[in-house]
Amino acid sequence: MFRKILKRTSFKVNVRYFADGFKRPIATSLDLQDLRQKKLPLVDLFKEEILSKGPMTFSSYMEKSLLHEEHGYYMKKDVFNAKGDFITSPEISQMFGEILGVWIVMFLEKIGMYDEKTRSIRKHEQSTTGKRLSLIEFGPGRGTLMSDVLRVLQQFNLLNGLEINFIEFSPFMRKLQQDNLTKLLRKWDYWMKFEHNPTKKNKMEKFTCEDESKFLSLRWFPMYEHFLHEDFGEFVKTQLGADQNKAPIIVIAHEFFDALPVNIFEYNGVNWCEKLVNISHKPLGQNPFEFFVTQTETENVRKILKPEETFSSEVRKSLKPGFNIEISPKSLVLVNSLSELIAKNDGALLFIDYGEAHGFSNSVRAIRNHKFIEGDTYLAFPGECDLSAYVNFAALEAAARKVPGIKPWPIIPQGLFLESMGMNTRLEYLISRTDSATTKRLESEYLRLVSPDEMGQIYKFQYIGLEKNGEIFPFIDESAQTIHY
């Protein structure tokens, strides 16, 4: 079916920037000189906190560096482009988001919610609203991924009845996403208006269609908890009925989990300790912060790491002093909650990130101006560089399996997913309608996304769904992990 969809989907090519991705140079002292010369607000704030409460957990350092309401990295500017610090797959090529849009159409058809004859989403029998499908995107960036997805859904008459929820903490990025998406929707005669409700004290920013004969809703929430409270809080259930919002939910999280904070634990040869951030004892003018390893177990070792449960007896015997591991507790809680959500409403979770199906040590990395910052130098620049850590997909799978009826499918490399979904067919269609210069750019973008030497292998796709829905192509079985391309 996907080849038919790809050939039927026709819209003009967007010009996007092509980057070298992981082949980034290392930041030199000269590259960081401007940061060393200016006063960084978070440095003083972190020092005050450490002097008052003791060394910080790395998860606290990471979260505040990225999301501090005033000085956090994501709160101040658009970092998702060639002029920013890094570039993501949706910004590299329009084909990436289009393929995800095709997968959504295929998923809806598989679960019986898409009627190809009428080219519309079937309304859930228990729904009392105009909503027929709910999309949730975590960390929407500039809104580029969802824009490309919507271009596909619009081709199949799937905008009417659609509710899109964006989880975005940064007010700056929310405004950018709203401007880009409402501008796109106007091309299809969906004129969106902001719904202001001064009597309702919630964190939601909502846009609805001016034409009341159409149901299309865009909603922004700073945090996932705000979305849950809005749609599934006890007040909502009491006032409107538990089933009034019944509709399949498809969740997309692209390069989101890698930015969630991690705790770092280290084995000292006797027991597990925690790696914290402390004020540096080095001479003034150097890094104001340094790592500090506790001498004994902390509460986080017992509550988050849980060594007796996490490591088998064989692994515990093989541990050597200095071995460390990173764990993202927020990721596990979120995946478990999302699994509960689709178990009750039907739907799918689609995660795209770099990582593997195992734990990691020393994977935290910092990027500024498309360059890596080596070692722990980045500790000196809270709020000024992107921080991320490799994703343990096996841990996400385990969190999902705790929900009855939920089945996580084996992760597959990004290149395999895109190729299996017919991205080469889409490429052929696009280059048949462009000049030689654009053809060369499109081919470069394609290789950047699918080549194992570029993003094709290091990035993974993970699908988590209801066991009753069975296989959703291209997530088939264990053999999918052994296919080479």
GROMACS .gro file of C-alpha atoms in nm, residues 184-404:
model
  221
  184LEU     CA    1   0.057   2.597   0.659
  185LEU     CA    2  -0.305   2.512   0.741
  186ARG     CA    3  -0.430   2.834   0.579
  187LYS     CA    4  -0.311   2.693   0.243
  188TRP     CA    5  -0.582   2.428   0.277
  189ASP     CA    6  -0.848   2.673   0.393
  190TYR     CA    7  -0.817   2.585   0.760
  191TRP     CA    8  -0.814   2.923   0.931
  192MET     CA    9  -0.720   2.870   1.293
  193LYS     CA   10  -0.816   3.097   1.582
  194PHE     CA   11  -0.670   3.110   1.929
  195GLU     CA   12  -0.917   3.010   2.200
  196HIS     CA   13  -0.876   3.234   2.500
  197ASN     CA   14  -1.049   3.120   2.817
  198PRO     CA   15  -0.972   3.361   3.104
  199THR     CA   16  -1.180   3.160   3.351
  200LYS     CA   17  -0.986   2.838   3.301
  201LYS     CA   18  -0.658   2.821   3.487
  202ASN     CA   19  -0.472   2.565   3.282
  203LYS     CA   20  -0.148   2.552   3.087
  204MET     CA   21  -0.305   2.478   2.748
  205GLU     CA   22  -0.276   2.700   2.440
  206LYS     CA   23  -0.547   2.598   2.194
  207PHE     CA   24  -0.626   2.683   1.832
  208THR     CA   25  -0.949   2.573   1.663
  209CYS     CA   26  -1.088   2.610   1.312
  210GLU     CA   27  -1.296   2.922   1.245
  211ASP     CA   28  -1.522   2.712   1.023
  212GLU     CA   29  -1.730   2.523   1.279
  213SER     CA   30  -1.828   2.262   1.019
  214LYS     CA   31  -1.469   2.138   1.040
  215PHE     CA   32  -1.307   1.979   1.344
  216LEU     CA   33  -0.936   2.053   1.366
  217SER     CA   34  -0.770   2.137   1.694
  218LEU     CA   35  -0.409   2.229   1.776
  219ARG     CA   36  -0.315   2.226   2.142
  220TRP     CA   37   0.013   2.306   2.315
  221PHE     CA   38   0.111   2.196   2.665
  222PRO     CA   39   0.436   2.274   2.851
  223MET     CA   40   0.439   1.925   3.001
  224TYR     CA   41   0.274   1.589   2.940
  225GLU     CA   42   0.112   1.607   3.284
  226HIS     CA   43  -0.083   1.914   3.172
  227PHE     CA   44  -0.222   1.718   2.877
  228LEU     CA   45  -0.327   1.432   3.104
  229HIS     CA   46  -0.502   1.668   3.343
  230GLU     CA   47  -0.686   1.843   3.061
  231ASP     CA   48  -0.821   1.527   2.895
  232PHE     CA   49  -0.822   1.261   3.165
  233GLY     CA   50  -0.842   1.443   3.498
  234GLU     CA   51  -1.117   1.345   3.739
  235PHE     CA   52  -1.302   1.674   3.683
  236VAL     CA   53  -1.313   1.617   3.307
  237LYS     CA   54  -1.440   1.262   3.349
  238THR     CA   55  -1.707   1.370   3.595
  239GLN     CA   56  -1.835   1.658   3.386
  240LEU     CA   57  -1.815   1.514   3.036
  241GLY     CA   58  -1.815   1.138   3.079
  242ALA     CA   59  -1.523   0.899   3.065
  243ASP     CA   60  -1.568   0.806   2.698
  244GLN     CA   61  -1.637   1.143   2.539
  245ASN     CA   62  -1.277   1.179   2.420
  246LYS     CA   63  -1.254   0.824   2.286
  247ALA     CA   64  -1.029   0.823   1.978
  248PRO     CA   65  -0.707   0.645   1.877
  249ILE     CA   66  -0.391   0.820   1.995
  250ILE     CA   67  -0.068   0.813   1.796
  251VAL     CA   68   0.239   0.942   1.977
  252ILE     CA   69   0.554   1.059   1.798
  253ALA     CA   70   0.872   1.136   1.990
  254HIS     CA   71   1.163   1.224   1.763
  255GLU     CA   72   1.492   1.300   1.939
  256PHE     CA   73   1.306   1.357   2.264
  257PHE     CA   74   1.419   1.084   2.500
  258ASP     CA   75   1.788   1.162   2.441
  259ALA     CA   76   1.728   1.505   2.598
  260LEU     CA   77   1.561   1.373   2.914
  261PRO     CA   78   1.791   1.397   3.217
  262VAL     CA   79   1.996   1.098   3.329
  263ASN     CA   80   2.138   0.997   3.665
  264ILE     CA   81   2.493   0.860   3.650
  265PHE     CA   82   2.599   0.576   3.881
  266GLU     CA   83   2.951   0.440   3.932
  267TYR     CA   84   3.080   0.117   4.085
  268ASN     CA   85   3.374   0.164   4.323
  269GLY     CA   86   3.465  -0.201   4.364
  270VAL     CA   87   3.254  -0.250   4.676
  271ASN     CA   88   2.921  -0.083   4.612
  272TRP     CA   89   2.739   0.148   4.374
  273CYS     CA   90   2.771   0.524   4.420
  274GLU     CA   91   2.631   0.827   4.238
  275LYS     CA   92   2.824   1.066   4.017
  276LEU     CA   93   2.731   1.422   4.112
  277VAL     CA   94   2.825   1.776   4.005
  278ASN     CA   95   3.021   1.979   4.258
  279ILE     CA   96   3.200   2.316   4.270
  280SER     CA   97   3.547   2.270   4.128
  281HIS     CA   98   3.857   2.287   4.346
  282LYS     CA   99   4.072   2.380   4.047
  283PRO     CA  100   4.231   2.726   4.015
  284LEU     CA  101   4.004   3.017   3.927
  285GLY     CA  102   3.952   3.072   3.558
  286GLN     CA  103   3.916   2.705   3.482
  287ASN     CA  104   3.598   2.491   3.488
  288PRO     CA  105   3.384   2.611   3.781
  289PHE     CA  106   3.234   2.262   3.820
  290GLU     CA  107   3.366   1.907   3.838
  291PHE     CA  108   3.229   1.558   3.883
  292PHE     CA  109   3.219   1.417   4.234
  293VAL     CA  110   3.154   1.050   4.314
  294THR     CA  111   2.992   0.971   4.648
  295GLN     CA  112   3.171   0.723   4.872
  296THR     CA  113   2.857   0.534   4.971
  297GLU     CA  114   2.519   0.444   4.829
  298THR     CA  115   2.274   0.729   4.784
  299GLU     CA  116   1.897   0.707   4.797
  300ASN     CA  117   1.896   0.724   4.417
  301VAL     CA  118   2.110   0.411   4.399
  302ARG     CA  119   1.841   0.222   4.588
  303LYS     CA  120   1.538   0.382   4.417
  304ILE     CA  121   1.659   0.436   4.059
  305LEU     CA  122   1.949   0.202   3.988
  306LYS     CA  123   1.828  -0.090   4.205
  307PRO     CA  124   2.149  -0.294   4.146
  308GLU     CA  125   2.007  -0.624   4.271
  309GLU     CA  126   1.725  -0.606   4.016
  310THR     CA  127   1.914  -0.440   3.733
  311PHE     CA  128   2.220  -0.666   3.716
  312SER     CA  129   2.232  -1.044   3.707
  313SER     CA  130   2.467  -1.229   3.939
  314GLU     CA  131   2.702  -1.295   3.645
  315VAL     CA  132   2.718  -0.924   3.559
  316ARG     CA  133   2.771  -0.825   3.923
  317LYS     CA  134   3.071  -1.062   3.944
  318SER     CA  135   3.227  -0.908   3.632
  319LEU     CA  136   3.196  -0.544   3.742
  320LYS     CA  137   3.521  -0.352   3.778
  321PRO     CA  138   3.591  -0.031   3.973
  322GLY     CA  139   3.510   0.278   3.769
  323PHE     CA  140   3.232   0.120   3.563
  324ASN     CA  141   2.938   0.359   3.533
  325ILE     CA  142   2.589   0.352   3.388
  326GLU     CA  143   2.333   0.617   3.292
  327ILE     CA  144   1.963   0.582   3.372
  328SER     CA  145   1.677   0.813   3.275
  329PRO     CA  146   1.395   0.755   3.527
  330LYS     CA  147   1.168   1.014   3.363
  331SER     CA  148   1.182   0.820   3.036
  332LEU     CA  149   1.058   0.503   3.205
  333VAL     CA  150   0.772   0.678   3.383
  334LEU     CA  151   0.666   0.853   3.062
  335VAL     CA  152   0.668   0.538   2.847
  336ASN     CA  153   0.469   0.349   3.109
  337SER     CA  154   0.209   0.627   3.121
  338LEU     CA  155   0.186   0.650   2.741
  339SER     CA  156   0.140   0.274   2.724
  340GLU     CA  157  -0.150   0.304   2.968
  341LEU     CA  158  -0.295   0.577   2.748
  342ILE     CA  159  -0.301   0.376   2.425
  343ALA     CA  160  -0.416   0.062   2.612
  344LYS     CA  161  -0.733   0.252   2.704
  345ASN     CA  162  -0.786   0.440   2.378
  346ASP     CA  163  -0.608   0.228   2.113
  347GLY     CA  164  -0.318   0.376   1.923
  348ALA     CA  165   0.057   0.357   1.880
  349LEU     CA  166   0.383   0.492   2.019
  350LEU     CA  167   0.656   0.568   1.765
  351PHE     CA  168   0.994   0.669   1.907
  352ILE     CA  169   1.291   0.777   1.694
  353ASP     CA  170   1.624   0.840   1.863
  354TYR     CA  171   1.987   0.738   1.869
  355GLY     CA  172   2.068   0.448   2.098
  356GLU     CA  173   2.050   0.070   2.129
  357ALA     CA  174   1.859  -0.198   2.321
  358HIS     CA  175   2.096  -0.189   2.619
  359GLY     CA  176   2.233   0.045   2.883
  360PHE     CA  177   2.511   0.298   2.828
  361SER     CA  178   2.802   0.455   3.010
  362ASN     CA  179   2.983   0.777   2.921
  363SER     CA  180   2.736   0.855   2.642
  364VAL     CA  181   2.648   1.209   2.754
  365ARG     CA  182   2.758   1.458   2.492
  366ALA     CA  183   2.749   1.834   2.448
  367ILE     CA  184   2.714   2.019   2.117
  368ARG     CA  185   2.749   2.387   2.035
  369ASN     CA  186   2.761   2.541   1.688
  370HIS     CA  187   2.765   2.192   1.532
  371LYS     CA  188   3.080   2.097   1.727
  372PHE     CA  189   3.131   1.851   2.012
  373ILE     CA  190   3.266   1.976   2.343
  374GLU     CA  191   3.518   1.723   2.471
  375GLY     CA  192   3.529   1.562   2.816
  376ASP     CA  193   3.361   1.739   3.107
  377THR     CA  194   3.445   2.086   2.971
  378TYR     CA  195   3.074   2.141   2.905
  379LEU     CA  196   3.008   2.159   3.280
  380ALA     CA  197   3.142   2.514   3.268
  381PHE     CA  198   2.868   2.628   3.029
  382PRO     CA  199   2.523   2.540   3.169
  383GLY     CA  200   2.245   2.667   2.944
  384GLU     CA  201   2.481   2.733   2.652
  385CYS     CA  202   2.507   2.395   2.479
  386ASP     CA  203   2.287   2.101   2.394
  387LEU     CA  204   2.314   1.803   2.628
  388SER     CA  205   2.197   1.454   2.538
  389ALA     CA  206   2.255   1.088   2.619
  390TYR     CA  207   2.208   0.766   2.425
  391VAL     CA  208   1.866   0.603   2.466
  392ASN     CA  209   1.832   0.259   2.623
  393PHE     CA  210   1.546   0.116   2.417
  394ALA     CA  211   1.545  -0.206   2.620
  395ALA     CA  212   1.455  -0.003   2.930
  396LEU     CA  213   1.172   0.170   2.741
  397GLU     CA  214   1.047  -0.170   2.627
  398ALA     CA  215   1.049  -0.304   2.983
  399ALA     CA  216   0.851  -0.002   3.106
  400ALA     CA  217   0.589  -0.058   2.834
  401ARG     CA  218   0.557  -0.431   2.906
  402LYS     CA  219   0.433  -0.356   3.255
  403VAL     CA  220   0.099  -0.253   3.099
  404PRO     CA  221  -0.128  -0.550   3.014
   0.00000   0.00000   0.00000
